[in-house]
XYZ file of C-alpha atoms in Angstrom:
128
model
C 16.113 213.446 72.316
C 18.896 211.822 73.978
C 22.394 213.323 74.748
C 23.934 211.436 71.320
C 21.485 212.653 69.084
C 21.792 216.403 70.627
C 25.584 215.934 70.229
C 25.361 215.023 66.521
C 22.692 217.448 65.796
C 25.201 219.672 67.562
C 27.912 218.935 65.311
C 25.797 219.332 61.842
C 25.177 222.469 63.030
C 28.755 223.365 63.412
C 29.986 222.007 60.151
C 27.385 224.406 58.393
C 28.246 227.495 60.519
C 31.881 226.786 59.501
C 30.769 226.602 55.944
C 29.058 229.614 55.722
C 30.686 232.133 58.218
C 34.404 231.133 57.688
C 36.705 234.229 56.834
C 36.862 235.429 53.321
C 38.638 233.211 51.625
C 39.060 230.798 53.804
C 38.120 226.914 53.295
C 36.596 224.445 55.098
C 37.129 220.151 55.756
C 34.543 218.667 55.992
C 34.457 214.766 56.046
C 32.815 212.496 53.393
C 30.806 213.848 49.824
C 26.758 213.768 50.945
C 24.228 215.191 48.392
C 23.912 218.893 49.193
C 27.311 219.542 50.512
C 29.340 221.416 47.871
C 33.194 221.910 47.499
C 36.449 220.372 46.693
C 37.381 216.252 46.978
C 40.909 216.160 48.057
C 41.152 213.055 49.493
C 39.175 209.624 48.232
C 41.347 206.650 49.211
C 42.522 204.117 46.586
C 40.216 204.373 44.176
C 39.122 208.302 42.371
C 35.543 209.242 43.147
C 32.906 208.651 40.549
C 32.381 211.728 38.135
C 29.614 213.293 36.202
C 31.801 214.377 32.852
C 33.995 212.053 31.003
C 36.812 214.832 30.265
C 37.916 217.521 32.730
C 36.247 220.895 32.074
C 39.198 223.732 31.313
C 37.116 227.056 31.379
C 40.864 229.579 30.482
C 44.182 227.884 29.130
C 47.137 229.791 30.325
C 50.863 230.008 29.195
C 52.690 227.041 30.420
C 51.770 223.741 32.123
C 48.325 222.773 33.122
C 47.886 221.422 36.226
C 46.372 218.176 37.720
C 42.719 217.715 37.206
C 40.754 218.212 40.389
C 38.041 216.913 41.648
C 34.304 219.319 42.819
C 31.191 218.809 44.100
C 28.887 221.612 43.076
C 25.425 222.220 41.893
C 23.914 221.038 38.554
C 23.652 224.740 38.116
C 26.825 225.602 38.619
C 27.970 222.602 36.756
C 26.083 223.885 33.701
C 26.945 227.933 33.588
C 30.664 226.485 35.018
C 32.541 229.504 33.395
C 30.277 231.901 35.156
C 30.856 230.113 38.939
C 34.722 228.560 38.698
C 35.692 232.042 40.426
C 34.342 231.376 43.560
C 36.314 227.679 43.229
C 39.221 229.269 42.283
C 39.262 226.801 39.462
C 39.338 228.634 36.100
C 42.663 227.508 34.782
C 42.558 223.907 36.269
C 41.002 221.051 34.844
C 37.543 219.955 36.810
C 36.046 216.791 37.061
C 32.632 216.919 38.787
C 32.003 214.371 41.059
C 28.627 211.819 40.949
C 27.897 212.330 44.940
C 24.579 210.463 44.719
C 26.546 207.501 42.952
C 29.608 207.952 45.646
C 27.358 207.852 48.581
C 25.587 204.227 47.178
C 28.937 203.264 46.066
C 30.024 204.033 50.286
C 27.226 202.384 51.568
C 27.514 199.250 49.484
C 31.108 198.971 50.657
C 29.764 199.473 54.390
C 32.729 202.065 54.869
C 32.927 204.340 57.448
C 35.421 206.358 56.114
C 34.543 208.749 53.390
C 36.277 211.587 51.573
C 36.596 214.929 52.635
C 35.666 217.791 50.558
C 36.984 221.465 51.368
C 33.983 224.076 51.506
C 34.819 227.487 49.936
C 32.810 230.080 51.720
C 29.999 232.473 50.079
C 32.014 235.256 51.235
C 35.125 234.000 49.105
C 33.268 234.726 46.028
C 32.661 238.413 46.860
């Protein structure tokens, strides 16, 4: 291996450390939505990623205004028992959009951009 792919492997390594040993609570940047990689979109550029759902999912109105719609990247599973996992996004009383990061990723690489969104990781420990 040379010293560039050490370095990178390096840094993969570190992103997913961060991901799963951050503090309770605490949330994680990481840059660009890749398959596999699971959290909050919070910044896209010009144009909003592409989603799974046509409407965003609201799993508990509450009294007064609702918010903006955000945007996740999660599991199918989680996608499909959503009212059972939006805890651990903190995410209950906001309106979700999932995002397509399969389609997003094409969508990237047909573009040839470097620059990708980044999506904030919520640790495991958050959920507890």
């Amino acid at each position: 291996m040379t010293a560039r792919h050490l370095l990178q492997l390096g840094l993969g390594c570190g992103v997913a450390v961060l991901a799963w040993a951050g503090p309770s609570g605490a949330a994680t940047r990481v840059d660009g939505v890749v398959p596999g990689v699971y959290g909050r979109v919070s910044d896209w550029g010009e144009q909003a990623p592409p989603v799974l759902n046509e409407q965003p999912v609201l799993v508990r109105k509450t009294a007064g205004q609702v918010g903006e719609p955000i945007y996740l990247n999660v599991p199918a599973a989680e996608r499909r028992h959503w009212a059972q996992h939006c805890v651990r996004h903190r995410a209950c009383a906001t309106p979700v959009y999932f995002v397509d990061a399969q389609r997003w990723a094409r969508l990237q690489t047909l573009r040839g951009e470097q620059a990708a969104p980044a999506a904030e990781l919520t640790s495991p420990a958050a959920a507890e």
